[in-house]
Amino acid sequence: MGGVVAAGAQPGPRRRGRRPGGSDTRGQLLEAARVEFAERGYEGATVRRIADRAGVDAAMVNHWFGGKEALFTASLDIPIDPVELLADILPGDPEKIGERVVERFLTVWDATGGGPLAAMIQSIASHDAAARMMREFIGNVLVGRIVAAVSPDQHELRAGLCGAQVFGMGMVRYVLKFEPLASADHATLVAAVAPSIQRYLTGPLP
């Protein structure tokens, strides 16, 4: 997330007309997206506004990223594909979804040694824009969709509790490297953490 642009930043001077989809288009779209998402949030930012800020045709967003959601994820520099992750988590027994959540996140993070997660947390701690974008990612793109699919009520509260548990586990394991959690195998962590995730998603809350 080192590339997140502070809210309020202004785009550079626009060239007359639209740039063709050349080699710099992807980078221009990412920079424009970081500003738009930081200023307007995920729901408020639009593909057209992002493309206008980048000085390219809106079709270039689909060409390079496949849509707004993928562009948002790319602008966060997170090695997570929400579509793939949700496809692995949502199908199956709703009473086992807590186990699938923990196992899938551990698998994704272990594949990169937790480095991108650590960088993301450091960025969030020092940049308000990065923190807002991460809240949007958790609430609208990732955890919020899991909650919407399986939870009976209090969706915002459940998404917050689930997000805190999952990303808190990541921080302890990969950033603080707190033992024995840092070196525990997946089965141990799934057994310990999944029941809490399951209750947050499908169980009764106060």
PDB file of C-alpha atoms in Angstrom:
ATOM      1  CA  MET A   1       0.000   0.000   0.000  1.00  0.00           C
ATOM      2  CA  GLY A   2       3.001   2.260  -0.258  1.00  0.00           C
ATOM      3  CA  GLY A   3       1.479   3.844  -3.333  1.00  0.00           C
ATOM      4  CA  VAL A   4      -1.633   5.208  -1.623  1.00  0.00           C
ATOM      5  CA  VAL A   5      -2.066   8.903  -2.351  1.00  0.00           C
ATOM      6  CA  ALA A   6      -3.108  11.210   0.450  1.00  0.00           C
ATOM      7  CA  ALA A   7      -6.693  12.445   0.296  1.00  0.00           C
ATOM      8  CA  GLY A   8      -6.966  15.889  -1.225  1.00  0.00           C
ATOM      9  CA  ALA A   9      -4.086  15.374  -3.656  1.00  0.00           C
ATOM     10  CA  GLN A  10      -4.700  16.950  -7.060  1.00  0.00           C
ATOM     11  CA  PRO A  11      -4.015  15.271 -10.383  1.00  0.00           C
ATOM     12  CA  GLY A  12      -1.331  16.655 -12.667  1.00  0.00           C
ATOM     13  CA  PRO A  13      -2.123  18.647 -15.774  1.00  0.00           C
ATOM     14  CA  ARG A  14      -4.261  16.750 -18.272  1.00  0.00           C
ATOM     15  CA  ARG A  15      -3.226  16.339 -21.871  1.00  0.00           C
ATOM     16  CA  ARG A  16      -5.712  17.441 -24.506  1.00  0.00           C
ATOM     17  CA  GLY A  17      -7.902  14.520 -25.552  1.00  0.00           C
ATOM     18  CA  ARG A  18      -7.573  10.908 -24.477  1.00  0.00           C
ATOM     19  CA  ARG A  19      -4.338   8.995 -24.279  1.00  0.00           C
ATOM     20  CA  PRO A  20      -4.277   5.661 -26.097  1.00  0.00           C
ATOM     21  CA  GLY A  21      -3.952   2.514 -24.000  1.00  0.00           C
ATOM     22  CA  GLY A  22      -0.151   2.562 -23.950  1.00  0.00           C
ATOM     23  CA  SER A  23       2.310   1.124 -21.480  1.00  0.00           C
ATOM     24  CA  ASP A  24       1.768   3.859 -18.893  1.00  0.00           C
ATOM     25  CA  THR A  25      -2.023   3.544 -18.834  1.00  0.00           C
ATOM     26  CA  ARG A  26      -2.143   0.945 -16.048  1.00  0.00           C
ATOM     27  CA  GLY A  27       0.058   3.038 -13.774  1.00  0.00           C
ATOM     28  CA  GLN A  28      -1.929   6.199 -14.514  1.00  0.00           C
ATOM     29  CA  LEU A  29      -5.159   4.410 -13.658  1.00  0.00           C
ATOM     30  CA  LEU A  30      -3.728   3.094 -10.394  1.00  0.00           C
ATOM     31  CA  GLU A  31      -2.579   6.544  -9.305  1.00  0.00           C
ATOM     32  CA  ALA A  32      -5.923   8.094 -10.250  1.00  0.00           C
ATOM     33  CA  ALA A  33      -7.810   5.299  -8.483  1.00  0.00           C
ATOM     34  CA  ARG A  34      -5.865   5.760  -5.253  1.00  0.00           C
ATOM     35  CA  VAL A  35      -6.835   9.419  -5.141  1.00  0.00           C
ATOM     36  CA  GLU A  36     -10.482   8.820  -6.051  1.00  0.00           C
ATOM     37  CA  PHE A  37     -10.959   5.945  -3.608  1.00  0.00           C
ATOM     38  CA  ALA A  38      -9.238   7.892  -0.821  1.00  0.00           C
ATOM     39  CA  GLU A  39     -11.379  10.969  -1.421  1.00  0.00           C
ATOM     40  CA  ARG A  40     -14.742   9.379  -2.242  1.00  0.00           C
ATOM     41  CA  GLY A  41     -14.619   5.842  -0.865  1.00  0.00           C
ATOM     42  CA  TYR A  42     -15.382   2.677  -2.772  1.00  0.00           C
ATOM     43  CA  GLU A  43     -19.051   3.447  -3.381  1.00  0.00           C
ATOM     44  CA  GLY A  44     -18.506   7.098  -4.281  1.00  0.00           C
ATOM     45  CA  ALA A  45     -15.685   6.586  -6.769  1.00  0.00           C
ATOM     46  CA  THR A  46     -16.754   5.712 -10.297  1.00  0.00           C
ATOM     47  CA  VAL A  47     -14.925   4.150 -13.210  1.00  0.00           C
ATOM     48  CA  ARG A  48     -15.635   7.227 -15.326  1.00  0.00           C
ATOM     49  CA  ARG A  49     -14.209   9.649 -12.759  1.00  0.00           C
ATOM     50  CA  ILE A  50     -11.099   7.514 -12.331  1.00  0.00           C
ATOM     51  CA  ALA A  51     -10.597   7.336 -16.079  1.00  0.00           C
ATOM     52  CA  ASP A  52     -11.157  11.096 -16.425  1.00  0.00           C
ATOM     53  CA  ARG A  53      -8.556  11.784 -13.754  1.00  0.00           C
ATOM     54  CA  ALA A  54      -6.106   9.485 -15.538  1.00  0.00           C
ATOM     55  CA  GLY A  55      -6.919  11.084 -18.897  1.00  0.00           C
ATOM     56  CA  VAL A  56      -7.911   7.836 -20.601  1.00  0.00           C
ATOM     57  CA  ASP A  57     -11.080   6.234 -21.882  1.00  0.00           C
ATOM     58  CA  ALA A  58     -13.196   4.448 -19.261  1.00  0.00           C
ATOM     59  CA  ALA A  59     -12.933   1.235 -21.285  1.00  0.00           C
ATOM     60  CA  MET A  60      -9.275   1.051 -20.244  1.00  0.00           C
ATOM     61  CA  VAL A  61     -10.357   0.152 -16.679  1.00  0.00           C
ATOM     62  CA  ASN A  62     -11.969  -3.042 -17.934  1.00  0.00           C
ATOM     63  CA  HIS A  63      -9.099  -3.662 -20.324  1.00  0.00           C
ATOM     64  CA  TRP A  64      -6.403  -3.515 -17.648  1.00  0.00           C
ATOM     65  CA  PHE A  65      -8.264  -4.583 -14.504  1.00  0.00           C
ATOM     66  CA  GLY A  66     -11.586  -6.142 -15.443  1.00  0.00           C
ATOM     67  CA  GLY A  67     -13.636  -3.608 -13.505  1.00  0.00           C
ATOM     68  CA  LYS A  68     -13.844  -1.301 -10.512  1.00  0.00           C
ATOM     69  CA  GLU A  69     -13.497  -3.997  -7.855  1.00  0.00           C
ATOM     70  CA  ALA A  70     -10.272  -5.402  -9.276  1.00  0.00           C
ATOM     71  CA  LEU A  71      -8.893  -1.890  -9.739  1.00  0.00           C
ATOM     72  CA  PHE A  72      -9.667  -1.121  -6.085  1.00  0.00           C
ATOM     73  CA  THR A  73      -7.844  -4.242  -4.917  1.00  0.00           C
ATOM     74  CA  ALA A  74      -4.864  -3.470  -7.159  1.00  0.00           C
ATOM     75  CA  SER A  75      -4.674   0.077  -5.809  1.00  0.00           C
ATOM     76  CA  LEU A  76      -4.246  -1.367  -2.303  1.00  0.00           C
ATOM     77  CA  ASP A  77      -1.305  -3.567  -3.338  1.00  0.00           C
ATOM     78  CA  ILE A  78      -2.897  -6.549  -1.595  1.00  0.00           C
ATOM     79  CA  PRO A  79      -2.068 -10.021  -2.991  1.00  0.00           C
ATOM     80  CA  ILE A  80      -5.696 -11.104  -2.670  1.00  0.00           C
ATOM     81  CA  ASP A  81      -8.195 -11.738  -5.438  1.00  0.00           C
ATOM     82  CA  PRO A  82     -11.582 -11.170  -3.751  1.00  0.00           C
ATOM     83  CA  VAL A  83     -13.466 -13.065  -6.460  1.00  0.00           C
ATOM     84  CA  GLU A  84     -11.243 -16.122  -6.092  1.00  0.00           C
ATOM     85  CA  LEU A  85     -11.238 -15.905  -2.304  1.00  0.00           C
ATOM     86  CA  LEU A  86     -15.029 -15.674  -2.064  1.00  0.00           C
ATOM     87  CA  ALA A  87     -15.414 -18.531  -4.532  1.00  0.00           C
ATOM     88  CA  ASP A  88     -13.359 -20.701  -2.177  1.00  0.00           C
ATOM     89  CA  ILE A  89     -15.117 -19.578   1.006  1.00  0.00           C
ATOM     90  CA  LEU A  90     -18.821 -19.176   0.281  1.00  0.00           C
ATOM     91  CA  PRO A  91     -19.784 -22.548  -1.255  1.00  0.00           C
ATOM     92  CA  GLY A  92     -20.268 -25.365   1.235  1.00  0.00           C
ATOM     93  CA  ASP A  93     -21.799 -25.893   4.653  1.00  0.00           C
ATOM     94  CA  PRO A  94     -22.579 -22.508   6.300  1.00  0.00           C
ATOM     95  CA  GLU A  95     -21.753 -24.081   9.665  1.00  0.00           C
ATOM     96  CA  LYS A  96     -18.168 -24.673   8.492  1.00  0.00           C
ATOM     97  CA  ILE A  97     -17.587 -21.256   6.935  1.00  0.00           C
ATOM     98  CA  GLY A  98     -15.473 -20.100   9.893  1.00  0.00           C
ATOM     99  CA  GLU A  99     -13.001 -22.879   9.159  1.00  0.00           C
ATOM    100  CA  ARG A 100     -12.871 -21.980   5.470  1.00  0.00           C
ATOM    101  CA  VAL A 101     -12.271 -18.307   6.244  1.00  0.00           C
ATOM    102  CA  VAL A 102      -9.312 -18.977   8.544  1.00  0.00           C
ATOM    103  CA  GLU A 103      -7.766 -21.638   6.304  1.00  0.00           C
ATOM    104  CA  ARG A 104      -8.051 -19.551   3.140  1.00  0.00           C
ATOM    105  CA  PHE A 105      -6.582 -16.390   4.660  1.00  0.00           C
ATOM    106  CA  LEU A 106      -3.675 -18.330   6.169  1.00  0.00           C
ATOM    107  CA  THR A 107      -2.994 -19.955   2.802  1.00  0.00           C
ATOM    108  CA  VAL A 108      -2.952 -16.597   0.987  1.00  0.00           C
ATOM    109  CA  TRP A 109      -0.741 -14.907   3.568  1.00  0.00           C
ATOM    110  CA  ASP A 110       1.672 -17.832   3.946  1.00  0.00           C
ATOM    111  CA  ALA A 111       2.249 -17.825   0.187  1.00  0.00           C
ATOM    112  CA  THR A 112       3.910 -14.400   0.498  1.00  0.00           C
ATOM    113  CA  GLY A 113       5.428 -14.837   3.954  1.00  0.00           C
ATOM    114  CA  GLY A 114       3.111 -12.139   5.280  1.00  0.00           C
ATOM    115  CA  GLY A 115       5.272  -9.362   3.807  1.00  0.00           C
ATOM    116  CA  PRO A 116       2.488  -7.515   1.945  1.00  0.00           C
ATOM    117  CA  LEU A 117       0.245  -7.769   5.019  1.00  0.00           C
ATOM    118  CA  ALA A 118       2.943  -6.202   7.200  1.00  0.00           C
ATOM    119  CA  ALA A 119       3.446  -3.365   4.700  1.00  0.00           C
ATOM    120  CA  MET A 120      -0.295  -2.817   4.538  1.00  0.00           C
ATOM    121  CA  ILE A 121      -0.640  -2.556   8.322  1.00  0.00           C
ATOM    122  CA  GLN A 122       2.258  -0.105   8.545  1.00  0.00           C
ATOM    123  CA  SER A 123       0.689   2.036   5.839  1.00  0.00           C
ATOM    124  CA  ILE A 124      -2.688   2.006   7.585  1.00  0.00           C
ATOM    125  CA  ALA A 125      -1.080   3.083  10.854  1.00  0.00           C
ATOM    126  CA  SER A 126       0.474   6.180   9.287  1.00  0.00           C
ATOM    127  CA  HIS A 127      -1.959   7.263   6.557  1.00  0.00           C
ATOM    128  CA  ASP A 128      -5.623   8.125   7.052  1.00  0.00           C
ATOM    129  CA  ALA A 129      -6.326   7.589   3.358  1.00  0.00           C
ATOM    130  CA  ALA A 130      -4.887   4.079   3.505  1.00  0.00           C
ATOM    131  CA  ALA A 131      -6.977   3.293   6.581  1.00  0.00           C
ATOM    132  CA  ARG A 132     -10.142   4.480   4.891  1.00  0.00           C
ATOM    133  CA  MET A 133      -9.428   2.415   1.798  1.00  0.00           C
ATOM    134  CA  MET A 134      -8.804  -0.675   3.902  1.00  0.00           C
ATOM    135  CA  ARG A 135     -12.093  -0.164   5.763  1.00  0.00           C
ATOM    136  CA  GLU A 136     -13.835   0.053   2.404  1.00  0.00           C
ATOM    137  CA  PHE A 137     -12.089  -3.113   1.222  1.00  0.00           C
ATOM    138  CA  ILE A 138     -13.114  -5.091   4.307  1.00  0.00           C
ATOM    139  CA  GLY A 139     -16.647  -3.711   4.511  1.00  0.00           C
ATOM    140  CA  ASN A 140     -17.653  -3.596   0.837  1.00  0.00           C
ATOM    141  CA  VAL A 141     -15.423  -5.916  -1.147  1.00  0.00           C
ATOM    142  CA  LEU A 142     -14.419  -8.810   1.090  1.00  0.00           C
ATOM    143  CA  VAL A 143     -15.733  -9.538   4.593  1.00  0.00           C
ATOM    144  CA  GLY A 144     -18.932  -7.586   4.006  1.00  0.00           C
ATOM    145  CA  ARG A 145     -19.852  -9.927   1.166  1.00  0.00           C
ATOM    146  CA  ILE A 146     -19.273 -13.000   3.291  1.00  0.00           C
ATOM    147  CA  VAL A 147     -21.527 -11.529   5.965  1.00  0.00           C
ATOM    148  CA  ALA A 148     -24.203 -10.593   3.424  1.00  0.00           C
ATOM    149  CA  ALA A 149     -24.254 -14.179   2.153  1.00  0.00           C
ATOM    150  CA  VAL A 150     -24.510 -16.081   5.444  1.00  0.00           C
ATOM    151  CA  SER A 151     -25.351 -13.796   8.375  1.00  0.00           C
ATOM    152  CA  PRO A 152     -28.925 -13.380   9.647  1.00  0.00           C
ATOM    153  CA  ASP A 153     -28.716  -9.844  11.027  1.00  0.00           C
ATOM    154  CA  GLN A 154     -26.453  -7.010  12.319  1.00  0.00           C
ATOM    155  CA  HIS A 155     -24.315  -7.181   9.184  1.00  0.00           C
ATOM    156  CA  GLU A 156     -22.096  -4.198   9.947  1.00  0.00           C
ATOM    157  CA  LEU A 157     -21.310  -5.403  13.464  1.00  0.00           C
ATOM    158  CA  ARG A 158     -20.594  -8.924  12.242  1.00  0.00           C
ATOM    159  CA  ALA A 159     -18.321  -7.660   9.469  1.00  0.00           C
ATOM    160  CA  GLY A 160     -16.372  -5.560  11.967  1.00  0.00           C
ATOM    161  CA  LEU A 161     -15.968  -8.410  14.426  1.00  0.00           C
ATOM    162  CA  CYS A 162     -14.949 -10.867  11.725  1.00  0.00           C
ATOM    163  CA  GLY A 163     -12.508  -8.413  10.156  1.00  0.00           C
ATOM    164  CA  ALA A 164     -10.939  -7.646  13.523  1.00  0.00           C
ATOM    165  CA  GLN A 165     -10.463 -11.344  14.256  1.00  0.00           C
ATOM    166  CA  VAL A 166      -9.028 -12.258  10.861  1.00  0.00           C
ATOM    167  CA  PHE A 167      -6.691  -9.307  10.413  1.00  0.00           C
ATOM    168  CA  GLY A 168      -5.757  -9.358  14.092  1.00  0.00           C
ATOM    169  CA  MET A 169      -4.654 -12.947  13.628  1.00  0.00           C
ATOM    170  CA  GLY A 170      -2.597 -11.843  10.638  1.00  0.00           C
ATOM    171  CA  MET A 171      -0.937  -9.050  12.571  1.00  0.00           C
ATOM    172  CA  VAL A 172       0.028 -11.325  15.482  1.00  0.00           C
ATOM    173  CA  ARG A 173       1.313 -14.075  13.174  1.00  0.00           C
ATOM    174  CA  TYR A 174       3.139 -12.094  10.494  1.00  0.00           C
ATOM    175  CA  VAL A 175       3.910  -8.633  11.885  1.00  0.00           C
ATOM    176  CA  LEU A 176       4.505  -9.140  15.614  1.00  0.00           C
ATOM    177  CA  LYS A 177       5.577 -12.771  14.995  1.00  0.00           C
ATOM    178  CA  PHE A 178       4.204 -13.697  18.400  1.00  0.00           C
ATOM    179  CA  GLU A 179       4.960 -17.314  19.295  1.00  0.00           C
ATOM    180  CA  PRO A 180       3.608 -19.919  19.247  1.00  0.00           C
ATOM    181  CA  LEU A 181       1.097 -18.399  16.807  1.00  0.00           C
ATOM    182  CA  ALA A 182       3.807 -17.312  14.361  1.00  0.00           C
ATOM    183  CA  SER A 183       4.926 -20.873  13.699  1.00  0.00           C
ATOM    184  CA  ALA A 184       1.698 -22.760  14.430  1.00  0.00           C
ATOM    185  CA  ASP A 185       0.369 -24.998  11.671  1.00  0.00           C
ATOM    186  CA  HIS A 186      -2.919 -24.230   9.956  1.00  0.00           C
ATOM    187  CA  ALA A 187      -4.852 -26.976  11.722  1.00  0.00           C
ATOM    188  CA  THR A 188      -3.956 -25.518  15.129  1.00  0.00           C
ATOM    189  CA  LEU A 189      -5.008 -21.999  14.182  1.00  0.00           C
ATOM    190  CA  VAL A 190      -8.183 -23.125  12.449  1.00  0.00           C
ATOM    191  CA  ALA A 191      -9.209 -25.078  15.550  1.00  0.00           C
ATOM    192  CA  ALA A 192      -8.498 -22.098  17.797  1.00  0.00           C
ATOM    193  CA  VAL A 193      -9.836 -19.192  15.730  1.00  0.00           C
ATOM    194  CA  ALA A 194     -12.569 -20.622  13.500  1.00  0.00           C
ATOM    195  CA  PRO A 195     -15.184 -21.034  16.286  1.00  0.00           C
ATOM    196  CA  SER A 196     -15.032 -17.295  16.997  1.00  0.00           C
ATOM    197  CA  ILE A 197     -15.321 -16.453  13.294  1.00  0.00           C
ATOM    198  CA  GLN A 198     -18.253 -18.847  12.996  1.00  0.00           C
ATOM    199  CA  ARG A 199     -20.103 -17.185  15.885  1.00  0.00           C
ATOM    200  CA  TYR A 200     -19.470 -13.728  14.472  1.00  0.00           C
ATOM    201  CA  LEU A 201     -20.860 -14.803  11.103  1.00  0.00           C
ATOM    202  CA  THR A 202     -23.804 -17.040  11.940  1.00  0.00           C
ATOM    203  CA  GLY A 203     -24.293 -17.236  15.715  1.00  0.00           C
ATOM    204  CA  PRO A 204     -26.354 -15.060  18.051  1.00  0.00           C
ATOM    205  CA  LEU A 205     -24.887 -11.716  19.067  1.00  0.00           C
ATOM    206  CA  PRO A 206     -25.853  -9.499  21.998  1.00  0.00           C
TER     207      PRO A 206
END
